Amino acid sequence: MTHAPIATLIADLRALGVVLLADGGNLRVSAPKERLTPELRGQLAARKGEILAHLQSEATARGITVLGEAGTIPTQPRGPGDETPLSFAQQRLWFLDQMEKGFTWNIPAALRLTGRLDHPALTRCLTAIVARHETLRTTFGLAADGATPVQRIAEPAPVELPLVDLAGLDPAARAVAVRAWITRGEEHLFDLATGPLIWTTLLKLDENNHLLLLTLHHIISDGWSLGVLVGEVAALYAREIGVANAPALPPLLIQYADFARWQKSWLEEGELDRQLAYWQKQLTGAPALLELPTDRPRPAVQGFNGAVERFSFSPALTASLKHLSRDHRATLFTTLLSGFAVLLARYSGQSDIVIGSPVANRNRAELEGLIGFFVNTL
């Protein structure tokens, strides 16, 4: 039986949304259940050694360290009141918060919970998660020098989950009240110096329907973190109410403060200069502004009012785009981003297009399960 080259197999898997990670001598696989067919599972098992070697080669070429190798992020012992440096992402957000207070950097979420709900059990779950993730009990202030921002990690403490009973309202009034509470969460004003930097409220819609509202400040979280948080709430709640065979959460290898300290050391030892030189070279000659035609002049002060235009591709077009992506060893995201660049080129008349795109920035296996601010813009 002839096997496809390992690079081709990995590219095809990634195009299907399969994530492959080297964890020392183990291969970690994450994928939508419907994508990981028995045939693909068989290929992964049979070619595990080749895949690990290829992932290692990729990581070496990109300067990435994988879990299980020398140089993984060390843990740092910390006691109450200890001060830890901010990550570079936190530094920029802390600076922006000092310039202008507000709720611009809030990350809100609303989770619909159906069925009979055990409010005390859910509260215990949130308390356990805040105890598990130091970043959820971290505040940000100035060091003794009065100039350097530092993070301070509080000891674990019970989390309050206020319950607001809206079950007695008629449907129209209930909808208005829900919208008002969602807005309250979205616009909650956090104080980075005093905390807490997570806001929670539980809305009771009726006996079998609740809405869990969560808002986190961006300095301690990102979009990926919300997925981690929701997954851990579900896992812990299942164990709290006695669901059979509910999985236990694996222990965290490190905390966000360990990452922040490691990142600072890593970048200051020459990596920052290397990466800065790379991007200066890549962006040499890049246009300073995308000259899009507009029907209104740019305001003197930047605003953040906007809108979202939603549309769907047909199943046939989606299948064609996925096929095109596989043919060119690219992800669907890269193909769609290319189409967006062509659209901008058409409207601007420019052939050199610079697009900023958020990236998860979790290029080490031990960062996957952490709640924290890792996202970056490239």
Short mmCIF file of C-alpha atoms in Angstrom, two decimals:
data_model
loop_
_atom_site.label_atom_id
_atom_site.label_comp_id
_atom_site.label_asym_id
_atom_site.label_seq_id
_atom_site.Cartn_x
_atom_site.Cartn_y
_atom_site.Cartn_z
CA MET A 1 0.00 0.00 0.00
CA THR A 2 1.42 3.38 -1.03
CA HIS A 3 1.21 6.15 1.56
CA ALA A 4 0.97 9.85 0.72
CA PRO A 5 4.00 11.92 1.76
CA ILE A 6 3.76 12.83 5.43
CA ALA A 7 3.65 16.57 4.63
CA THR A 8 0.66 15.95 2.34
CA LEU A 9 -1.14 13.89 4.98
CA ILE A 10 -0.64 16.58 7.62
CA ALA A 11 -1.77 19.35 5.24
CA ASP A 12 -4.90 17.36 4.38
CA LEU A 13 -5.66 16.79 8.06
CA ARG A 14 -5.25 20.47 8.86
CA ALA A 15 -7.55 21.38 5.99
CA LEU A 16 -10.16 19.16 7.67
CA GLY A 17 -9.76 21.06 10.93
CA VAL A 18 -7.62 18.39 12.64
CA VAL A 19 -5.11 19.89 15.11
CA LEU A 20 -1.91 17.88 15.70
CA LEU A 21 0.44 18.57 18.61
CA ALA A 22 3.67 16.89 19.65
CA ASP A 23 3.68 16.26 23.40
CA GLY A 24 7.12 14.78 23.98
CA GLY A 25 6.78 11.28 22.52
CA ASN A 26 3.00 11.46 22.38
CA LEU A 27 0.80 12.71 19.55
CA ARG A 28 -2.15 14.83 20.70
CA VAL A 29 -5.06 15.13 18.28
CA SER A 30 -8.03 17.50 18.42
CA ALA A 31 -10.73 17.39 15.76
CA PRO A 32 -14.49 17.54 15.21
CA LYS A 33 -15.84 14.04 15.87
CA GLU A 34 -17.33 13.67 12.40
CA ARG A 35 -13.97 14.45 10.76
CA LEU A 36 -11.86 11.89 12.59
CA THR A 37 -13.00 8.79 10.72
CA PRO A 38 -11.77 5.26 11.58
CA GLU A 39 -9.59 5.40 8.46
CA LEU A 40 -7.91 8.62 9.60
CA ARG A 41 -7.46 7.22 13.12
CA GLY A 42 -5.73 4.22 11.59
CA GLN A 43 -3.37 6.45 9.57
CA LEU A 44 -2.55 8.52 12.65
CA ALA A 45 -1.72 5.40 14.64
CA ALA A 46 0.29 3.78 11.86
CA ARG A 47 2.31 6.89 11.03
CA LYS A 48 2.64 8.38 14.50
CA GLY A 49 6.45 8.37 14.38
CA GLU A 50 6.57 10.12 10.99
CA ILE A 51 4.02 12.73 12.12
CA LEU A 52 5.92 13.48 15.33
CA ALA A 53 9.18 13.84 13.40
CA HIS A 54 7.55 16.20 10.90
CA LEU A 55 5.95 18.31 13.66
CA GLN A 56 9.31 18.52 15.39
CA SER A 57 10.95 19.62 12.14
CA GLU A 58 8.28 22.31 11.67
CA ALA A 59 8.69 23.52 15.24
CA THR A 60 12.47 23.73 14.90
CA ALA A 61 12.17 25.71 11.65
CA ARG A 62 9.75 28.16 13.26
CA GLY A 63 11.63 28.45 16.54
CA ILE A 64 8.84 26.82 18.56
CA THR A 65 9.40 24.58 21.56
CA VAL A 66 7.00 21.67 22.00
CA LEU A 67 5.91 20.17 25.29
CA GLY A 68 8.28 17.56 26.68
CA GLU A 69 11.47 19.09 25.30
CA ALA A 70 14.18 20.88 27.19
CA GLY A 71 13.35 24.55 27.60
CA THR A 72 9.66 24.21 28.41
CA ILE A 73 8.19 26.98 30.53
CA PRO A 74 9.30 26.62 34.16
CA THR A 75 6.98 27.13 37.09
CA GLN A 76 7.81 29.80 39.63
CA PRO A 77 6.95 29.51 43.34
CA ARG A 78 4.74 32.40 44.43
CA GLY A 79 3.41 33.50 47.78
CA PRO A 80 0.65 35.92 48.85
CA GLY A 81 1.52 39.48 47.88
CA ASP A 82 4.25 38.51 45.42
CA GLU A 83 4.53 40.70 42.33
CA THR A 84 4.96 39.25 38.85
CA PRO A 85 5.80 41.06 35.60
CA LEU A 86 3.10 41.52 33.00
CA SER A 87 3.24 39.77 29.67
CA PHE A 88 3.85 42.02 26.68
CA ALA A 89 0.17 41.72 25.70
CA GLN A 90 -0.90 42.74 29.20
CA GLN A 91 1.50 45.68 29.18
CA ARG A 92 -0.11 47.22 26.12
CA LEU A 93 -3.62 46.70 27.47
CA TRP A 94 -2.70 48.11 30.88
CA PHE A 95 -1.29 51.20 29.14
CA LEU A 96 -4.49 51.67 27.13
CA ASP A 97 -6.57 51.31 30.29
CA GLN A 98 -4.54 54.07 31.96
CA MET A 99 -5.22 56.35 29.00
CA GLU A 100 -8.96 55.80 28.84
CA LYS A 101 -11.16 53.95 31.30
CA GLY A 102 -14.20 52.19 29.94
CA PHE A 103 -15.63 48.86 28.87
CA THR A 104 -13.95 48.68 25.45
CA TRP A 105 -11.85 45.70 26.57
CA ASN A 106 -14.65 43.62 28.07
CA ILE A 107 -15.20 40.06 26.82
CA PRO A 108 -18.84 39.12 27.51
CA ALA A 109 -20.56 35.75 27.11
CA ALA A 110 -24.08 34.46 27.70
CA LEU A 111 -24.64 30.72 28.16
CA ARG A 112 -28.10 29.18 27.87
CA LEU A 113 -28.59 26.43 30.47
CA THR A 114 -31.56 24.08 30.02
CA GLY A 115 -33.00 21.59 32.50
CA ARG A 116 -33.20 21.70 36.28
CA LEU A 117 -30.30 23.76 37.60
CA ASP A 118 -28.45 23.36 40.89
CA HIS A 119 -27.43 26.96 41.66
CA PRO A 120 -25.12 26.12 44.61
CA ALA A 121 -23.37 23.44 42.52
CA LEU A 122 -22.81 25.89 39.67
CA THR A 123 -21.44 28.43 42.15
CA ARG A 124 -19.00 25.83 43.49
CA CYS A 125 -17.86 25.14 39.91
CA LEU A 126 -17.03 28.80 39.31
CA THR A 127 -15.23 28.96 42.65
CA ALA A 128 -13.14 25.93 41.68
CA ILE A 129 -12.25 27.42 38.29
CA VAL A 130 -11.16 30.73 39.83
CA ALA A 131 -9.03 28.77 42.29
CA ARG A 132 -7.60 26.69 39.42
CA HIS A 133 -6.62 29.65 37.21
CA GLU A 134 -4.53 32.32 38.96
CA THR A 135 -5.27 34.84 36.23
CA LEU A 136 -8.95 34.97 37.30
CA ARG A 137 -7.88 36.31 40.71
CA THR A 138 -5.17 38.66 39.48
CA THR A 139 -5.12 42.45 39.75
CA PHE A 140 -2.76 44.98 38.19
CA GLY A 141 -1.06 47.91 39.86
CA LEU A 142 2.27 49.69 40.15
CA ALA A 143 5.37 48.28 41.79
CA ALA A 144 7.17 50.07 44.60
CA ASP A 145 9.01 52.22 42.06
CA GLY A 146 5.68 53.81 41.12
CA ALA A 147 6.31 53.30 37.41
CA THR A 148 6.37 49.57 36.59
CA PRO A 149 3.05 47.71 36.28
CA VAL A 150 2.93 44.33 38.02
CA GLN A 151 0.34 41.64 38.54
CA ARG A 152 -0.69 40.53 42.01
CA ILE A 153 -2.37 37.18 42.52
CA ALA A 154 -4.92 36.87 45.33
CA GLU A 155 -5.57 33.74 47.35
CA PRO A 156 -8.56 31.60 46.26
CA ALA A 157 -11.89 32.75 47.69
CA PRO A 158 -15.56 31.81 47.19
CA VAL A 159 -17.15 33.26 44.06
CA GLU A 160 -20.53 34.94 44.30
CA LEU A 161 -23.08 34.09 41.61
CA PRO A 162 -26.08 36.41 42.05
CA LEU A 163 -29.39 34.87 40.99
CA VAL A 164 -31.93 37.17 39.33
CA ASP A 165 -35.40 35.62 39.08
CA LEU A 166 -37.23 36.77 35.95
CA ALA A 167 -39.64 33.82 35.83
CA GLY A 168 -42.59 35.89 37.02
CA LEU A 169 -42.43 38.37 34.12
CA ASP A 170 -44.51 38.06 30.98
CA PRO A 171 -42.47 37.08 27.88
CA ALA A 172 -42.18 40.63 26.50
CA ALA A 173 -41.06 42.13 29.81
CA ARG A 174 -38.69 39.19 30.37
CA ALA A 175 -37.01 39.78 27.00
CA VAL A 176 -36.49 43.45 27.87
CA ALA A 177 -35.03 42.53 31.26
CA VAL A 178 -32.67 39.94 29.74
CA ARG A 179 -31.39 42.48 27.23
CA ALA A 180 -30.85 45.00 30.02
CA TRP A 181 -28.85 42.49 32.09
CA ILE A 182 -26.75 41.48 29.08
CA THR A 183 -25.97 45.15 28.45
CA ARG A 184 -25.09 45.59 32.12
CA GLY A 185 -22.55 42.80 31.81
CA GLU A 186 -21.15 44.10 28.53
CA GLU A 187 -20.68 47.58 30.01
CA HIS A 188 -19.43 46.54 33.45
CA LEU A 189 -16.56 48.81 34.53
CA PHE A 190 -13.59 46.92 35.93
CA ASP A 191 -10.88 48.44 38.11
CA LEU A 192 -7.62 46.69 37.21
CA ALA A 193 -6.03 47.65 40.51
CA THR A 194 -8.72 46.29 42.82
CA GLY A 195 -10.56 43.62 40.82
CA PRO A 196 -12.16 41.20 40.58
CA LEU A 197 -11.82 41.15 36.80
CA ILE A 198 -14.60 38.63 36.22
CA TRP A 199 -18.32 39.49 36.56
CA THR A 200 -21.03 36.82 36.82
CA THR A 201 -24.81 36.80 37.09
CA LEU A 202 -27.35 34.00 36.68
CA LEU A 203 -30.76 34.84 35.18
CA LYS A 204 -33.66 32.49 35.92
CA LEU A 205 -36.07 32.53 32.98
CA ASP A 206 -38.22 29.64 34.24
CA GLU A 207 -37.70 26.41 36.16
CA ASN A 208 -35.87 24.75 33.25
CA ASN A 209 -34.15 27.68 31.56
CA HIS A 210 -31.38 29.88 32.90
CA LEU A 211 -28.89 32.29 31.36
CA LEU A 212 -25.38 32.44 32.80
CA LEU A 213 -23.81 35.83 32.08
CA LEU A 214 -20.03 36.14 32.24
CA THR A 215 -17.82 39.13 31.52
CA LEU A 216 -14.03 39.03 31.75
CA HIS A 217 -11.59 41.85 31.22
CA HIS A 218 -9.40 41.25 28.19
CA ILE A 219 -6.22 41.67 30.24
CA ILE A 220 -6.89 38.26 31.83
CA SER A 221 -8.59 36.45 28.95
CA ASP A 222 -9.23 36.13 25.21
CA GLY A 223 -11.60 34.32 22.88
CA TRP A 224 -9.83 30.97 23.32
CA SER A 225 -10.07 31.43 27.10
CA LEU A 226 -13.87 31.59 26.92
CA GLY A 227 -13.86 28.15 25.31
CA VAL A 228 -11.61 26.84 28.10
CA LEU A 229 -13.87 28.39 30.74
CA VAL A 230 -17.10 27.00 29.28
CA GLY A 231 -15.57 23.54 28.88
CA GLU A 232 -14.39 23.49 32.49
CA VAL A 233 -17.75 24.71 33.80
CA ALA A 234 -19.47 21.85 31.96
CA ALA A 235 -16.96 19.25 33.19
CA LEU A 236 -17.03 20.37 36.82
CA TYR A 237 -20.81 20.75 36.91
CA ALA A 238 -21.25 17.20 35.58
CA ARG A 239 -19.12 15.90 38.46
CA GLU A 240 -20.89 18.14 40.99
CA ILE A 241 -24.31 16.70 40.16
CA GLY A 242 -23.02 13.14 40.02
CA VAL A 243 -23.02 12.35 36.30
CA ALA A 244 -21.53 8.90 35.82
CA ASN A 245 -18.06 8.77 34.26
CA ALA A 246 -17.76 12.56 34.16
CA PRO A 247 -14.09 13.27 33.36
CA ALA A 248 -11.86 15.03 35.86
CA LEU A 249 -9.96 18.11 34.76
CA PRO A 250 -6.26 17.44 34.18
CA PRO A 251 -3.89 19.43 36.41
CA LEU A 252 -2.47 22.63 34.92
CA LEU A 253 1.25 22.33 34.19
CA ILE A 254 1.85 26.07 34.54
CA GLN A 255 -0.02 29.30 35.28
CA TYR A 256 -0.27 32.46 33.19
CA ALA A 257 2.18 34.27 35.47
CA ASP A 258 4.77 31.56 34.65
CA PHE A 259 4.22 32.27 30.96
CA ALA A 260 4.54 36.05 31.47
CA ARG A 261 7.84 35.67 33.32
CA TRP A 262 9.17 33.17 30.76
CA GLN A 263 8.10 35.36 27.81
CA LYS A 264 9.87 38.39 29.23
CA SER A 265 13.08 36.40 29.74
CA TRP A 266 12.85 34.71 26.32
CA LEU A 267 12.31 37.92 24.38
CA GLU A 268 14.91 39.93 26.26
CA GLU A 269 17.57 37.33 25.50
CA GLY A 270 17.68 38.30 21.82
CA GLU A 271 14.43 36.90 20.45
CA LEU A 272 12.75 40.32 20.45
CA ASP A 273 15.51 41.81 18.28
CA ARG A 274 15.32 38.86 15.89
CA GLN A 275 11.55 39.09 15.48
CA LEU A 276 11.61 42.88 15.18
CA ALA A 277 14.21 42.64 12.41
CA TYR A 278 12.07 40.03 10.62
CA TRP A 279 8.93 42.19 10.61
CA GLN A 280 10.79 45.34 9.65
CA LYS A 281 12.13 43.48 6.63
CA GLN A 282 8.76 41.96 5.73
CA LEU A 283 6.94 45.30 5.97
CA THR A 284 9.54 47.43 4.20
CA GLY A 285 7.73 49.55 1.64
CA ALA A 286 4.28 48.58 2.89
CA PRO A 287 1.63 51.27 2.35
CA ALA A 288 0.91 53.37 5.43
CA LEU A 289 -2.82 53.52 4.66
CA LEU A 290 -5.36 51.50 2.72
CA GLU A 291 -6.98 54.04 0.40
CA LEU A 292 -10.55 52.81 0.42
CA PRO A 293 -13.20 55.10 -1.07
CA THR A 294 -15.57 56.30 1.65
CA ASP A 295 -18.73 58.35 1.59
CA ARG A 296 -17.83 60.17 4.82
CA PRO A 297 -14.64 61.87 6.00
CA ARG A 298 -12.59 60.21 8.72
CA PRO A 299 -13.51 61.63 12.15
CA ALA A 300 -10.91 63.58 14.09
CA VAL A 301 -11.34 61.17 17.01
CA GLN A 302 -11.58 57.45 16.37
CA GLY A 303 -14.90 55.88 17.23
CA PHE A 304 -15.96 52.28 17.66
CA ASN A 305 -19.49 52.31 16.32
CA GLY A 306 -19.91 49.67 13.67
CA ALA A 307 -22.11 46.91 12.34
CA VAL A 308 -21.86 43.32 11.22
CA GLU A 309 -22.97 42.00 7.85
CA ARG A 310 -23.81 38.30 8.05
CA PHE A 311 -24.21 36.00 5.05
CA SER A 312 -23.76 32.32 4.26
CA PHE A 313 -22.03 30.47 1.43
CA SER A 314 -23.96 27.68 -0.25
CA PRO A 315 -22.89 24.09 0.53
CA ALA A 316 -21.60 23.74 -3.04
CA LEU A 317 -19.46 26.88 -2.85
CA THR A 318 -18.16 25.87 0.58
CA ALA A 319 -17.17 22.44 -0.73
CA SER A 320 -15.40 24.05 -3.70
CA LEU A 321 -13.46 26.40 -1.41
CA LYS A 322 -12.37 23.50 0.79
CA HIS A 323 -11.27 21.56 -2.27
CA LEU A 324 -9.30 24.57 -3.56
CA SER A 325 -7.65 24.93 -0.15
CA ARG A 326 -6.57 21.28 -0.08
CA ASP A 327 -5.21 21.52 -3.61
CA HIS A 328 -2.95 24.40 -2.56
CA ARG A 329 -1.99 22.93 0.84
CA ALA A 330 -3.71 25.84 2.56
CA THR A 331 -6.32 26.21 5.27
CA LEU A 332 -9.81 27.44 4.44
CA PHE A 333 -9.02 30.57 6.47
CA THR A 334 -6.03 31.39 4.24
CA THR A 335 -8.12 30.93 1.09
CA LEU A 336 -10.87 33.23 2.38
CA LEU A 337 -8.32 35.78 3.55
CA SER A 338 -6.84 35.79 0.04
CA GLY A 339 -10.27 36.50 -1.40
CA PHE A 340 -10.73 39.35 1.06
CA ALA A 341 -7.37 40.80 -0.02
CA VAL A 342 -8.46 40.68 -3.66
CA LEU A 343 -11.66 42.53 -2.73
CA LEU A 344 -9.68 45.25 -0.92
CA ALA A 345 -7.32 45.55 -3.87
CA ARG A 346 -10.26 46.04 -6.20
CA TYR A 347 -11.79 48.85 -4.12
CA SER A 348 -8.53 50.57 -3.20
CA GLY A 349 -6.70 50.23 -6.51
CA GLN A 350 -3.63 49.12 -4.54
CA SER A 351 -1.70 45.95 -5.31
CA ASP A 352 0.07 45.79 -1.94
CA ILE A 353 -2.43 44.99 0.82
CA VAL A 354 -1.62 44.74 4.53
CA ILE A 355 -4.22 42.98 6.68
CA GLY A 356 -4.06 42.57 10.44
CA SER A 357 -5.38 39.24 11.66
CA PRO A 358 -5.78 38.00 15.24
CA VAL A 359 -3.96 34.76 16.06
CA ALA A 360 -4.41 32.56 19.12
CA ASN A 361 -0.64 32.72 19.81
CA ARG A 362 -0.75 29.46 21.77
CA ASN A 363 2.12 27.79 19.96
CA ARG A 364 3.14 25.64 22.92
CA ALA A 365 1.16 22.65 24.13
CA GLU A 366 1.21 23.68 27.79
CA LEU A 367 -0.65 26.91 26.96
CA GLU A 368 -3.71 25.22 25.46
CA GLY A 369 -5.68 24.77 28.68
CA LEU A 370 -4.89 28.13 30.29
CA ILE A 371 -7.22 31.08 30.73
CA GLY A 372 -5.23 34.20 29.91
CA PHE A 373 -4.43 36.92 27.40
CA PHE A 374 -2.38 35.27 24.65
CA VAL A 375 -4.01 36.55 21.45
CA ASN A 376 -1.84 38.66 19.15
CA THR A 377 -2.29 40.51 15.86
CA LEU A 378 -0.19 39.71 12.81
#
